[in-house]
Short mmCIF file of N, CA, C and O in Angstrom, two decimals:
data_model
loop_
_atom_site.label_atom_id
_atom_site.label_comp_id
_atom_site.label_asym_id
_atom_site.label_seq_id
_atom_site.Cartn_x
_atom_site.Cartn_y
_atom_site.Cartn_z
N UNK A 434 118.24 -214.98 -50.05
CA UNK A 434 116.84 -214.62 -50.10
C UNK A 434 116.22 -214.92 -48.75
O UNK A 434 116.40 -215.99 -48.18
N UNK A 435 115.51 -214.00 -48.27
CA UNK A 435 114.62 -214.07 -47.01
C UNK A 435 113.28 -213.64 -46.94
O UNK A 435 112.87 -212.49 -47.12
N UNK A 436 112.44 -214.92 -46.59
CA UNK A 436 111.26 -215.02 -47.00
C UNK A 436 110.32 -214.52 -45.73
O UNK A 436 110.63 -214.80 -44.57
N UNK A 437 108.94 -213.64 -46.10
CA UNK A 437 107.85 -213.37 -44.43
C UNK A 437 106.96 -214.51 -44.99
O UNK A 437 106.67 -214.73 -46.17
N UNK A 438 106.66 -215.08 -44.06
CA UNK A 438 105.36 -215.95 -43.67
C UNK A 438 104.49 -215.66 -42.87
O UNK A 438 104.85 -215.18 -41.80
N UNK A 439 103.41 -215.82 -43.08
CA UNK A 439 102.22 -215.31 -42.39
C UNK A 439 100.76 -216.39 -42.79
O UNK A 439 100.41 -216.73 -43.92
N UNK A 440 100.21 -216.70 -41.68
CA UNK A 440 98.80 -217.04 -42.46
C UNK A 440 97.84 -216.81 -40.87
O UNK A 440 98.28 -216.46 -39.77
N UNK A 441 96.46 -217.14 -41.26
CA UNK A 441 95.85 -216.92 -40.23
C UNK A 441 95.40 -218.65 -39.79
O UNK A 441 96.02 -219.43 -40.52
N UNK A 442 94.85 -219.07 -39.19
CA UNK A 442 94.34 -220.36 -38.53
C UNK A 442 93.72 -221.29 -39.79
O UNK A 442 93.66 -222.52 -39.73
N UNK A 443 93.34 -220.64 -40.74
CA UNK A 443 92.43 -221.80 -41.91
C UNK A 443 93.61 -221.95 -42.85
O UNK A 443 93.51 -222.71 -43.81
N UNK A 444 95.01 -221.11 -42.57
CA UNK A 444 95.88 -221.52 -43.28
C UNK A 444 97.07 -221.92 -42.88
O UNK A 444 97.99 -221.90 -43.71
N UNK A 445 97.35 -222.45 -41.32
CA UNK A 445 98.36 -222.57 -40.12
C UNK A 445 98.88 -223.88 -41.11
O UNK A 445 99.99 -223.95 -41.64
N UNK A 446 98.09 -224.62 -41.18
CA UNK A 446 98.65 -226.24 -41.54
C UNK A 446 99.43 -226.22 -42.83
O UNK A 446 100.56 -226.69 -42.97
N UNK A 447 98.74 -225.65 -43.75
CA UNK A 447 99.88 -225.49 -45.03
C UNK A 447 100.62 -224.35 -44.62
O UNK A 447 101.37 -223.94 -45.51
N UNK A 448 100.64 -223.91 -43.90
CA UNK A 448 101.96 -222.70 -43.57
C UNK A 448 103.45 -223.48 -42.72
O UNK A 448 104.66 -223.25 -42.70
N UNK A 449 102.62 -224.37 -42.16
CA UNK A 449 103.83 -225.68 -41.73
C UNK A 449 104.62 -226.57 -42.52
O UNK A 449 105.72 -227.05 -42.27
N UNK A 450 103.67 -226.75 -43.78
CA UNK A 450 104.22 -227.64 -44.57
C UNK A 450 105.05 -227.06 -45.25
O UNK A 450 106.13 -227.66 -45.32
N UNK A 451 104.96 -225.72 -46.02
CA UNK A 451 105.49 -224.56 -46.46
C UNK A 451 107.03 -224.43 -45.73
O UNK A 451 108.03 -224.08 -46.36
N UNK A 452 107.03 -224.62 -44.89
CA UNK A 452 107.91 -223.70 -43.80
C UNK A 452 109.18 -224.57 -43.74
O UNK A 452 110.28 -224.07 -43.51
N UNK A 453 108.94 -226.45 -44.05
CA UNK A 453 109.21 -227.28 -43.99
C UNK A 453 110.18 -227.11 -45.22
O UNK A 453 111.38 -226.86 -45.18
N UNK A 454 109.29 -227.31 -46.39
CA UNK A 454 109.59 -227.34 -47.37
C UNK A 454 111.34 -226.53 -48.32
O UNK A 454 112.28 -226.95 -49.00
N UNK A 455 110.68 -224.70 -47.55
CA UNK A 455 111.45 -223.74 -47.39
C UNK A 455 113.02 -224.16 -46.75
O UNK A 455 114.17 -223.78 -46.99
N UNK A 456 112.57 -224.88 -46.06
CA UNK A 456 114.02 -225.31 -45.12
C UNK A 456 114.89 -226.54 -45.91
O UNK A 456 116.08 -226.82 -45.72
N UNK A 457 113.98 -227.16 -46.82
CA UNK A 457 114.79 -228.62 -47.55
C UNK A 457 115.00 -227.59 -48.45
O UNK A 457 115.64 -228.23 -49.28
N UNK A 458 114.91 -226.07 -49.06
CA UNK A 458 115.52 -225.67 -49.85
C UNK A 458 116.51 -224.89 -49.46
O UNK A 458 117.26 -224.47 -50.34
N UNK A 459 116.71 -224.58 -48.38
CA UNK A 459 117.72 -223.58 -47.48
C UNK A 459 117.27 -221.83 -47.73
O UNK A 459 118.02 -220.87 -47.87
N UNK A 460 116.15 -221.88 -47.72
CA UNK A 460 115.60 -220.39 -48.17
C UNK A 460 115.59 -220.20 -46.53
O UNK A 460 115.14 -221.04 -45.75
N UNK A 461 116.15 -218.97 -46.19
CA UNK A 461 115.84 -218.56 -44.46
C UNK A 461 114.08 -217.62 -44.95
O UNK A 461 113.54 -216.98 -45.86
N UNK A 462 113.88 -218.12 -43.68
CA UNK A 462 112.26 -217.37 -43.44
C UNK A 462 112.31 -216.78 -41.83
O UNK A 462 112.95 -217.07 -40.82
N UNK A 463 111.07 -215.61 -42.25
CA UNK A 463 110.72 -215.24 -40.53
C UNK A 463 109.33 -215.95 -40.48
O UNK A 463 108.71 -216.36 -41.47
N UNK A 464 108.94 -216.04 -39.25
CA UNK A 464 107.12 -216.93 -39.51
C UNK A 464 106.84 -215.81 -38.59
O UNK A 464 107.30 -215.86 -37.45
N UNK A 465 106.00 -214.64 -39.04
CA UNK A 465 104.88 -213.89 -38.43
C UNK A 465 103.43 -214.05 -38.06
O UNK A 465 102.45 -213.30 -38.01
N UNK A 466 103.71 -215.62 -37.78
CA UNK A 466 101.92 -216.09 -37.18
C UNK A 466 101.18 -216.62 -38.31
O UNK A 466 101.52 -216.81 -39.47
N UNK A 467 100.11 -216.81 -37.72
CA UNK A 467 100.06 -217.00 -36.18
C UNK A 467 100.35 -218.58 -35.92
O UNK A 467 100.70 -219.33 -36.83
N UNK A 468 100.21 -218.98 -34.73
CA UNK A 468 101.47 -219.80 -33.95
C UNK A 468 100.40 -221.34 -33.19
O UNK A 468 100.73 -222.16 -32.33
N UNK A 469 99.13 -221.18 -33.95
CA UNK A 469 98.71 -222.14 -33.54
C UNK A 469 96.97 -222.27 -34.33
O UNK A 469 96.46 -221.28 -34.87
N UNK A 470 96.42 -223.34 -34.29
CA UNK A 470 95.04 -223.37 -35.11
C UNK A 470 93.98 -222.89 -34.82
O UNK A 470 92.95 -223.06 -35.46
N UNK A 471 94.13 -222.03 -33.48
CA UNK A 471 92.68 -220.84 -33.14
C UNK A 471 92.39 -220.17 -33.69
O UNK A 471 93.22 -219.80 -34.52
N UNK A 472 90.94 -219.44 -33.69
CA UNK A 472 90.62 -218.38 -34.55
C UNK A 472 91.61 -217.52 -34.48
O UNK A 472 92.48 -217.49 -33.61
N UNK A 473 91.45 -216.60 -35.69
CA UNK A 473 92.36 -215.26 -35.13
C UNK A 473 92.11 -214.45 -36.60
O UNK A 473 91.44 -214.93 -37.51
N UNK A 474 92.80 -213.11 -36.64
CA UNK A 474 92.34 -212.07 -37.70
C UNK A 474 93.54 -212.11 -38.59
O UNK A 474 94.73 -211.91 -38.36
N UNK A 475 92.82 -212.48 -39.82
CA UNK A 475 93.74 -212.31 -41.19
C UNK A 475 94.54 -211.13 -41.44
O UNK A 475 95.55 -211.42 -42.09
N UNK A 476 94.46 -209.96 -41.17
CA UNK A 476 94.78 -208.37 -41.29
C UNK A 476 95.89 -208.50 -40.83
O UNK A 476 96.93 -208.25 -41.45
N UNK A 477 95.78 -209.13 -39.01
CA UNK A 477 97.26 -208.84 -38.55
C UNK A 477 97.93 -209.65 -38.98
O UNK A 477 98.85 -209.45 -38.20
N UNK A 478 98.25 -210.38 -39.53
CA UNK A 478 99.84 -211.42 -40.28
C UNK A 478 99.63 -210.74 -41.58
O UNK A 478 100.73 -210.57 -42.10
N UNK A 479 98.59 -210.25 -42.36
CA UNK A 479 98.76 -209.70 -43.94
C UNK A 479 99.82 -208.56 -43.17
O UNK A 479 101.04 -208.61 -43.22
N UNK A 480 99.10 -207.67 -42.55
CA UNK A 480 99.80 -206.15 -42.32
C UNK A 480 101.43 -206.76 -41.92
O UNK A 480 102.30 -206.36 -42.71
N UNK A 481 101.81 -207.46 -41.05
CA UNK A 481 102.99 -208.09 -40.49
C UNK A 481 104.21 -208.15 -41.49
O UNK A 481 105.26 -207.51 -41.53
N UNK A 482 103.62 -209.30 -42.42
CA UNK A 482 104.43 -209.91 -44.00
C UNK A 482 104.58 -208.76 -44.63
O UNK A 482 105.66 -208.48 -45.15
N UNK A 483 103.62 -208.01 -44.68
CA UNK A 483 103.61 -206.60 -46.21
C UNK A 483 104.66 -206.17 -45.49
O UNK A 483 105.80 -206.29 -45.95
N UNK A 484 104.38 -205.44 -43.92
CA UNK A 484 105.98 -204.62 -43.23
C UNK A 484 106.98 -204.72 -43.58
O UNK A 484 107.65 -203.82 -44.06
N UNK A 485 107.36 -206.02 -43.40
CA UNK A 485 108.41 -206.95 -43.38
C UNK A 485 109.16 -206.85 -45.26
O UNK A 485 110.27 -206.69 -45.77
N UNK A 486 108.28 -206.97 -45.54
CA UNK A 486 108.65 -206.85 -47.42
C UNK A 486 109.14 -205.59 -47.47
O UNK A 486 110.32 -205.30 -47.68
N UNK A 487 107.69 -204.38 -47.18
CA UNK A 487 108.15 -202.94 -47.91
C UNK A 487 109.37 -202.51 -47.44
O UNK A 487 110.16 -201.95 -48.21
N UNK A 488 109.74 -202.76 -45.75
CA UNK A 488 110.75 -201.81 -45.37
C UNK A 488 111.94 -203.06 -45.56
O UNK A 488 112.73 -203.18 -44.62
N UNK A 489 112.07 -203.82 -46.51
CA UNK A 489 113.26 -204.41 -47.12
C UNK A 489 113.52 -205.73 -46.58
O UNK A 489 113.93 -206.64 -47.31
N UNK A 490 113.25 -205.92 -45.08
CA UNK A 490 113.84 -206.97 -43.93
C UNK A 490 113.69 -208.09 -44.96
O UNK A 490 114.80 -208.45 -45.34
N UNK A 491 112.27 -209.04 -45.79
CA UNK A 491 112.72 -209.35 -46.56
C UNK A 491 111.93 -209.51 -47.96
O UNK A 491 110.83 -208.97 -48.09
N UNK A 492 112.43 -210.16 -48.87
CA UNK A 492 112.63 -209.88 -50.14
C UNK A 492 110.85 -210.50 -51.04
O UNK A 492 110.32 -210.09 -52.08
N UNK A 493 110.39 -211.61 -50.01
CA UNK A 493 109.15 -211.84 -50.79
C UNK A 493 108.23 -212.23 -49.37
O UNK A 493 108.76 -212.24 -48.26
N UNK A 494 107.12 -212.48 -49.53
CA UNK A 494 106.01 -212.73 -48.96
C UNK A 494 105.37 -214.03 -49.54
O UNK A 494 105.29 -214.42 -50.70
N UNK A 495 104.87 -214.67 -48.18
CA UNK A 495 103.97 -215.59 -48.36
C UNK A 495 102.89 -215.56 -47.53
O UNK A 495 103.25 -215.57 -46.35
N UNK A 496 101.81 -215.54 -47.68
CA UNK A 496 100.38 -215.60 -46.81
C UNK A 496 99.44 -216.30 -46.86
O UNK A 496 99.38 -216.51 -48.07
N UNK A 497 98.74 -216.78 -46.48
CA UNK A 497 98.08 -217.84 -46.74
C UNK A 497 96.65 -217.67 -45.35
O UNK A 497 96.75 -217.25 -44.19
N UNK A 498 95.59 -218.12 -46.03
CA UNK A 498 94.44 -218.04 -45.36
C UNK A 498 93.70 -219.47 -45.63
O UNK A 498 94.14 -220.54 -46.03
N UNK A 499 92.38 -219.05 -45.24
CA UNK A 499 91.05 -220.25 -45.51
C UNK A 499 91.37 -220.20 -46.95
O UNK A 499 92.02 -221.15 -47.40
N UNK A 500 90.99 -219.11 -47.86
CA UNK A 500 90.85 -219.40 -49.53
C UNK A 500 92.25 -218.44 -49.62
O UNK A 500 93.04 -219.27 -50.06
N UNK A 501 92.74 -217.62 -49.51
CA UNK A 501 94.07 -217.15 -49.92
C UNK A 501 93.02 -215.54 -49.98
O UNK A 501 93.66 -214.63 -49.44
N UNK A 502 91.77 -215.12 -50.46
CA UNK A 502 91.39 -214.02 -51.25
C UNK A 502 91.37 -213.06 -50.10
O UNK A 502 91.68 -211.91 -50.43
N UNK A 503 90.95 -213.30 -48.36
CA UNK A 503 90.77 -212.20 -47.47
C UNK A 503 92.28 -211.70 -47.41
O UNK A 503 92.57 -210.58 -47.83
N UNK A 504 92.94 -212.30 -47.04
CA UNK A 504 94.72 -212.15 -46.75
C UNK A 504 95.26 -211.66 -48.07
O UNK A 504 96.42 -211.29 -47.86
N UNK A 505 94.96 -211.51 -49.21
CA UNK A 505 95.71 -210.68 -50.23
C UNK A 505 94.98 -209.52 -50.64
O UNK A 505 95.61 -208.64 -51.23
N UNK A 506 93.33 -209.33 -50.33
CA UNK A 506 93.11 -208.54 -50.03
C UNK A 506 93.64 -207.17 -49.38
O UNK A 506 93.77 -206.04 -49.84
N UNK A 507 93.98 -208.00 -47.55
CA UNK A 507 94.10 -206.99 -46.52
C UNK A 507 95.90 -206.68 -47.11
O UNK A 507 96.34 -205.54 -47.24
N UNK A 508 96.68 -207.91 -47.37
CA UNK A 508 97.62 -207.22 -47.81
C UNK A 508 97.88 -206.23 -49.19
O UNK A 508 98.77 -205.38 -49.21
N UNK A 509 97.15 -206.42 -50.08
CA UNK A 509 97.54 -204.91 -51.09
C UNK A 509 96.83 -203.82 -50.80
O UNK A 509 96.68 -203.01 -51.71
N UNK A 510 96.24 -203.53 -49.47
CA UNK A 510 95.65 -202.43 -49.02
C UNK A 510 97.20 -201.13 -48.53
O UNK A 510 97.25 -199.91 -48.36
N UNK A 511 98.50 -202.60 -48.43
CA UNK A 511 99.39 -201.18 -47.97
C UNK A 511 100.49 -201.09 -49.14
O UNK A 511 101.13 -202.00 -49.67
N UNK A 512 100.51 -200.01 -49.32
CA UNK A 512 101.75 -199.03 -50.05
C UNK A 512 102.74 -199.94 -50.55
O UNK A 512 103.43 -200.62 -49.80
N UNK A 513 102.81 -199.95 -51.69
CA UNK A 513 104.23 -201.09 -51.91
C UNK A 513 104.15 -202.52 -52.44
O UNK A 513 105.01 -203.05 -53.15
N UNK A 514 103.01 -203.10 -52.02
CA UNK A 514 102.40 -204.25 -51.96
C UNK A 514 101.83 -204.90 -53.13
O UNK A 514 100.80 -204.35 -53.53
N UNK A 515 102.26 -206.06 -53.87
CA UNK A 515 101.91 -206.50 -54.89
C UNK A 515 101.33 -207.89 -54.37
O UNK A 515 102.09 -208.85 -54.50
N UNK A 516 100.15 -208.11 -53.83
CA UNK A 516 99.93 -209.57 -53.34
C UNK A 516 99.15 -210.53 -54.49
O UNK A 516 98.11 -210.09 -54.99
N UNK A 517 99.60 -211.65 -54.83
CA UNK A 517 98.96 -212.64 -55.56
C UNK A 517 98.69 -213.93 -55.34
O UNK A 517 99.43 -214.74 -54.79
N UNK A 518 97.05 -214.21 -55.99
CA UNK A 518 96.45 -214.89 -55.17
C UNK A 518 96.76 -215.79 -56.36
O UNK A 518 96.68 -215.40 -57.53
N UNK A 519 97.13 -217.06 -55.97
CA UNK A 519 97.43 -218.31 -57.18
C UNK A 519 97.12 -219.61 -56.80
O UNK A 519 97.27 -220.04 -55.66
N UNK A 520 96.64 -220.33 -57.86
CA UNK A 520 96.26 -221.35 -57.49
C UNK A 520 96.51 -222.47 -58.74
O UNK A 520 95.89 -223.39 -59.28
N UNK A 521 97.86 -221.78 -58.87
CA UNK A 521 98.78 -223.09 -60.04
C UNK A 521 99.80 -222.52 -60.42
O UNK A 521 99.90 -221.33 -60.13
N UNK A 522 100.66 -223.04 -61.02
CA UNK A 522 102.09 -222.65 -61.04
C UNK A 522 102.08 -221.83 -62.80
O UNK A 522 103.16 -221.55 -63.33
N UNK A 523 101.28 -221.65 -63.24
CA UNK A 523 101.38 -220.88 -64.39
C UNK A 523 100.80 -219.31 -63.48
O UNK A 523 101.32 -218.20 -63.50
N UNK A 524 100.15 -219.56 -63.10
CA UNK A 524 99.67 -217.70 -62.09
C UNK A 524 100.82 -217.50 -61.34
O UNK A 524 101.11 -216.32 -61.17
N UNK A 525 101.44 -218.21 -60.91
CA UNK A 525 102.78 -218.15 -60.09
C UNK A 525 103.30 -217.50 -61.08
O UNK A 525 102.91 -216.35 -60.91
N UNK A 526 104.03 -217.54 -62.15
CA UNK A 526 105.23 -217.40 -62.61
C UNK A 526 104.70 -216.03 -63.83
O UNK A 526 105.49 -215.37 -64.50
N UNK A 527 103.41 -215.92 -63.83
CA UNK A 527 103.13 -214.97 -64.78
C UNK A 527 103.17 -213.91 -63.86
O UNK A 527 103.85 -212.95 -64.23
N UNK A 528 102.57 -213.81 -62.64
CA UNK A 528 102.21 -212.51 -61.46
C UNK A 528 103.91 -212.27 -61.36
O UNK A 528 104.06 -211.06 -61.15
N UNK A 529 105.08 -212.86 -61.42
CA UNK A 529 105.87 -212.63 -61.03
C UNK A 529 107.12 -212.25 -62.30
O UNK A 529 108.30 -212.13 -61.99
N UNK A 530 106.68 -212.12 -63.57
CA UNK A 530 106.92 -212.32 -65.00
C UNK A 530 106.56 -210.45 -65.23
O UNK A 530 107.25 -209.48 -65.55
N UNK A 531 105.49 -210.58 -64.95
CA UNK A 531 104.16 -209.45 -65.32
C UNK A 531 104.56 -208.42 -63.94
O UNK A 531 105.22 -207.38 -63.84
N UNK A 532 103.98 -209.07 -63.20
CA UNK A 532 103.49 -207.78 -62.34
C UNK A 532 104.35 -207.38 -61.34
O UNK A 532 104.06 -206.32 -60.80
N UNK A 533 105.46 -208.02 -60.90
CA UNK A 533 106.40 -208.11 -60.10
C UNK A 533 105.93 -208.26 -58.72
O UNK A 533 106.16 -207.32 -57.96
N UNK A 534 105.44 -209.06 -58.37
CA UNK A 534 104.46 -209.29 -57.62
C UNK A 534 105.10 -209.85 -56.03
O UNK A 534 105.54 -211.00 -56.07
N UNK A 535 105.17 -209.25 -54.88
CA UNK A 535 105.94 -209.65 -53.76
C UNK A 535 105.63 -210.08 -52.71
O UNK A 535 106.28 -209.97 -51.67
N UNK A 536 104.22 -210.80 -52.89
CA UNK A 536 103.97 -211.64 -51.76
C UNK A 536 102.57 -212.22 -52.88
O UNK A 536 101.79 -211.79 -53.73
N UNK A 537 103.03 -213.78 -52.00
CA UNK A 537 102.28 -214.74 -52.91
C UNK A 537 100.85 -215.12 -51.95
O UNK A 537 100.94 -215.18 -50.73
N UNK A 538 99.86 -215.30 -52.49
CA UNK A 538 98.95 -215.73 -51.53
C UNK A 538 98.51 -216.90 -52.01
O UNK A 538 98.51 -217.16 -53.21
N UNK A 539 97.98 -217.90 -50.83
CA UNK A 539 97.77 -219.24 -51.02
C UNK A 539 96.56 -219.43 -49.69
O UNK A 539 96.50 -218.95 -48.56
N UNK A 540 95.47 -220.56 -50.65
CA UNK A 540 94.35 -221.19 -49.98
C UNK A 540 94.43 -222.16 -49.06
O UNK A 540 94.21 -223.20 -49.67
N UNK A 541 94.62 -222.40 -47.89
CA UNK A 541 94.93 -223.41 -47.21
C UNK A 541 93.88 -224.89 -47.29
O UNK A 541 94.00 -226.06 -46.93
N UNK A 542 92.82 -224.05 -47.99
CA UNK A 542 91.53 -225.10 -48.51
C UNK A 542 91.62 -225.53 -49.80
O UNK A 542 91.19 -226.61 -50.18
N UNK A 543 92.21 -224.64 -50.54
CA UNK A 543 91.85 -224.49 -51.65
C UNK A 543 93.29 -225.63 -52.57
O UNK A 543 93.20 -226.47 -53.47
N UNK A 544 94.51 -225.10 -51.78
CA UNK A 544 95.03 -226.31 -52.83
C UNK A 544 96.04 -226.80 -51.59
O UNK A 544 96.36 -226.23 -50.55
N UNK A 545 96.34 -227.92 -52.08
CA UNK A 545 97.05 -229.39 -51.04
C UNK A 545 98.57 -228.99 -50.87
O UNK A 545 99.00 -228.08 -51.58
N UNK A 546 99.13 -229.40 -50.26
CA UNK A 546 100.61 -229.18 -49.64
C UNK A 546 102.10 -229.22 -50.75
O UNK A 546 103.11 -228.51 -50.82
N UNK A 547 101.56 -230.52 -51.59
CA UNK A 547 102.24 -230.39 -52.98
C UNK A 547 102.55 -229.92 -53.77
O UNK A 547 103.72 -229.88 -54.15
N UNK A 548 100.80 -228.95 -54.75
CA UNK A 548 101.16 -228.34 -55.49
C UNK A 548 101.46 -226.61 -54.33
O UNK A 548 102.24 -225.69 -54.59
N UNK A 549 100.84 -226.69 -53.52
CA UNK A 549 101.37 -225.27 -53.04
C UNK A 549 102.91 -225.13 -53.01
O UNK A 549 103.49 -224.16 -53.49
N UNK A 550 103.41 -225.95 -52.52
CA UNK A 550 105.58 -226.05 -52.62
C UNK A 550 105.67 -226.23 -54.01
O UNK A 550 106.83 -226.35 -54.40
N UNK A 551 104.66 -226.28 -55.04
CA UNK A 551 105.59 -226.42 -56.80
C UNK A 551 104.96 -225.05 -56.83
O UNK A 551 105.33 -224.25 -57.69
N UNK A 552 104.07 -224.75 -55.97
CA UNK A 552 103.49 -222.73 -56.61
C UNK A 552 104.93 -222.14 -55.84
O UNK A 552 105.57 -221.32 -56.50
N UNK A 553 105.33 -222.42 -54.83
CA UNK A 553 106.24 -221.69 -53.88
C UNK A 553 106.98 -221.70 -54.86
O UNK A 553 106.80 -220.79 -55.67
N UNK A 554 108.17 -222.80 -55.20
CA UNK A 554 109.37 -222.97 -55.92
C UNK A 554 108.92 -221.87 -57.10
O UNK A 554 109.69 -220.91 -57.18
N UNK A 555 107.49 -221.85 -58.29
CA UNK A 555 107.21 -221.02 -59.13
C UNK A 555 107.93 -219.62 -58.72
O UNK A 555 108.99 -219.11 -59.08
N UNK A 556 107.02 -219.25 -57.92
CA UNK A 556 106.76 -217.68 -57.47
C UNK A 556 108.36 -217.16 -57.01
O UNK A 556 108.79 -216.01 -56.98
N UNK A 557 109.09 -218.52 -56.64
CA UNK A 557 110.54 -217.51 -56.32
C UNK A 557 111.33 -217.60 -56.88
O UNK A 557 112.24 -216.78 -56.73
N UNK A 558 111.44 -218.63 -57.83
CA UNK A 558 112.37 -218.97 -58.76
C UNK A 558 112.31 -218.10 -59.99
O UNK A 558 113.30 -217.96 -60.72
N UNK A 559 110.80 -217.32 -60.30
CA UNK A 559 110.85 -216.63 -61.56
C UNK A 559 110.85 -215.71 -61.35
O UNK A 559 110.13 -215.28 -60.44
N UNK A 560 111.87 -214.71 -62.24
CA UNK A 560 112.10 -213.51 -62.09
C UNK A 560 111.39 -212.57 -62.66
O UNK A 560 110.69 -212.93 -63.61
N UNK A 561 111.38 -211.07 -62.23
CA UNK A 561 109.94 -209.95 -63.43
C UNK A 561 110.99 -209.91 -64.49
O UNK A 561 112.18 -210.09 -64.24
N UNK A 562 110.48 -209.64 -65.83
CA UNK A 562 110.88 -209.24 -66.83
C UNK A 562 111.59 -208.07 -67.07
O UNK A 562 112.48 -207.93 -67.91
N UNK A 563 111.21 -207.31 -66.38
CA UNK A 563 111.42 -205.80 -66.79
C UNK A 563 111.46 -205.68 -67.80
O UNK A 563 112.50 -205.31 -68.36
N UNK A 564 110.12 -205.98 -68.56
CA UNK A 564 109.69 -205.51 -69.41
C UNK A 564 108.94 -203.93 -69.62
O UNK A 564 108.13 -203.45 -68.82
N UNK A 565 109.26 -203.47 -70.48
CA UNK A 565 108.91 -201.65 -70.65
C UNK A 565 107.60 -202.05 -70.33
O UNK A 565 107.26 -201.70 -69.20
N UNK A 566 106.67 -202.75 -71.08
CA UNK A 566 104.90 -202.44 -70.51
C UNK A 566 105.21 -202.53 -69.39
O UNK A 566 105.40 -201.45 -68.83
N UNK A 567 105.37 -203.68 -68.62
CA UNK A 567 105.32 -203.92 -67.71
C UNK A 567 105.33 -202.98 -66.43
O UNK A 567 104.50 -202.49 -65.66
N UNK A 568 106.62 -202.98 -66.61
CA UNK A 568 106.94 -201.35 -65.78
C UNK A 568 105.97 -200.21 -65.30
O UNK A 568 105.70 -199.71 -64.20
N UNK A 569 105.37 -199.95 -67.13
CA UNK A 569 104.76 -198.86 -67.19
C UNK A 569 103.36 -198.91 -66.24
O UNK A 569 102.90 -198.00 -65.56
N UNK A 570 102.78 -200.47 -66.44
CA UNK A 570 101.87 -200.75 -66.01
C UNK A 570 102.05 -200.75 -63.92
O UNK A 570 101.28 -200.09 -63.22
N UNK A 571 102.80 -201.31 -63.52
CA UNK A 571 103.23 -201.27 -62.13
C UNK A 571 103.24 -200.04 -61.80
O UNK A 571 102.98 -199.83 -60.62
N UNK A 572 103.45 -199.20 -62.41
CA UNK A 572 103.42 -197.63 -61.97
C UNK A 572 102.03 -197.01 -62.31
O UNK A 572 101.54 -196.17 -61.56
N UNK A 573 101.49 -197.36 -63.27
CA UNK A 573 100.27 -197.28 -62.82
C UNK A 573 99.32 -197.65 -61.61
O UNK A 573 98.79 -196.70 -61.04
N UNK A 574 99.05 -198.83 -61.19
CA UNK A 574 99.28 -199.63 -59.97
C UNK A 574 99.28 -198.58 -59.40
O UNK A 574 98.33 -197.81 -59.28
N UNK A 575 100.65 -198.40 -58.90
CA UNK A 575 101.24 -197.11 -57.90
C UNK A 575 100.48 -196.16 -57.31
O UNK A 575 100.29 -195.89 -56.13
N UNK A 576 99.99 -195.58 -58.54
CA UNK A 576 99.69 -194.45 -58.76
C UNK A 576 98.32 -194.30 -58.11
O UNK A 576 97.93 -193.14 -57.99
N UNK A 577 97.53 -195.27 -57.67
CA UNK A 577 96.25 -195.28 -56.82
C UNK A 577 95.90 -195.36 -55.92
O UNK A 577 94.69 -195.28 -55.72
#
């Protein structure tokens, strides 16, 4: 499994801890920014991670902002893109149960370094159902 990382400056610090974390589990990651705690624009690391997912390179997304909501925003604006914004390990594992959901979004304000690595472990450890609604429903999705 190969993970995109991305966050913008209000989410650099838990994107470190994250990154850390990722590595005591042996998950390989790419880190698409940004690369230090200056301002900078949420869009370009959402757009970056989504790339990185749709055209296959890899398999899930992580993004992370000030609250998680601008960055999952800008990322389900592209084609392909299932971004979820969670903020506990039961939204973790249902977005990814349910909706098949391929990039996780996280608050760098909003929740602490701990439970964000028990949302991480959630979000990749649980698999979609492929369940028939389910399905049916994702293609709806699609379809807009």
């Amino acid at each position: 499994m190969k993970i995109a990382i991305g966050s913008d400056h209000g989410g650099y610090a838990l994107k470190q801890e994250i990154m850390k974390h990722l590595e005591t589990r042996k998950v390989e990651y790419t880190d698409f920014g940004c690369y230090e705690e200056s301002s900078c624009d949420y869009p370009v690391y959402a757009r970056a991670v989504a790339a990185a997912v749709t055209d296959k390179t890899c398999e899930f997304g992580i993004l992370i902002c000030g609250t998680g909501i601008g960055i999952s925003i800008a990322a389900n604006k592209i084609s392909g893109i299932r971004a979820a914004l969670c903020t506990d390990c039961f939204c973790a594992e249902a977005t990814r149960q349910h909706n098949d959901a391929n990039i996780l979004c996280l608050g760098g304000r909003v929740v602490g370094a701990g439970l964000a690595c028990k949302i991480v472990d959630t979000f990749l450890d649980t698999p979609f159902s492929n369940d028939e609604r389910h399905i049916r429903r994702i293609h709806l999705i699609e379809e807009n």
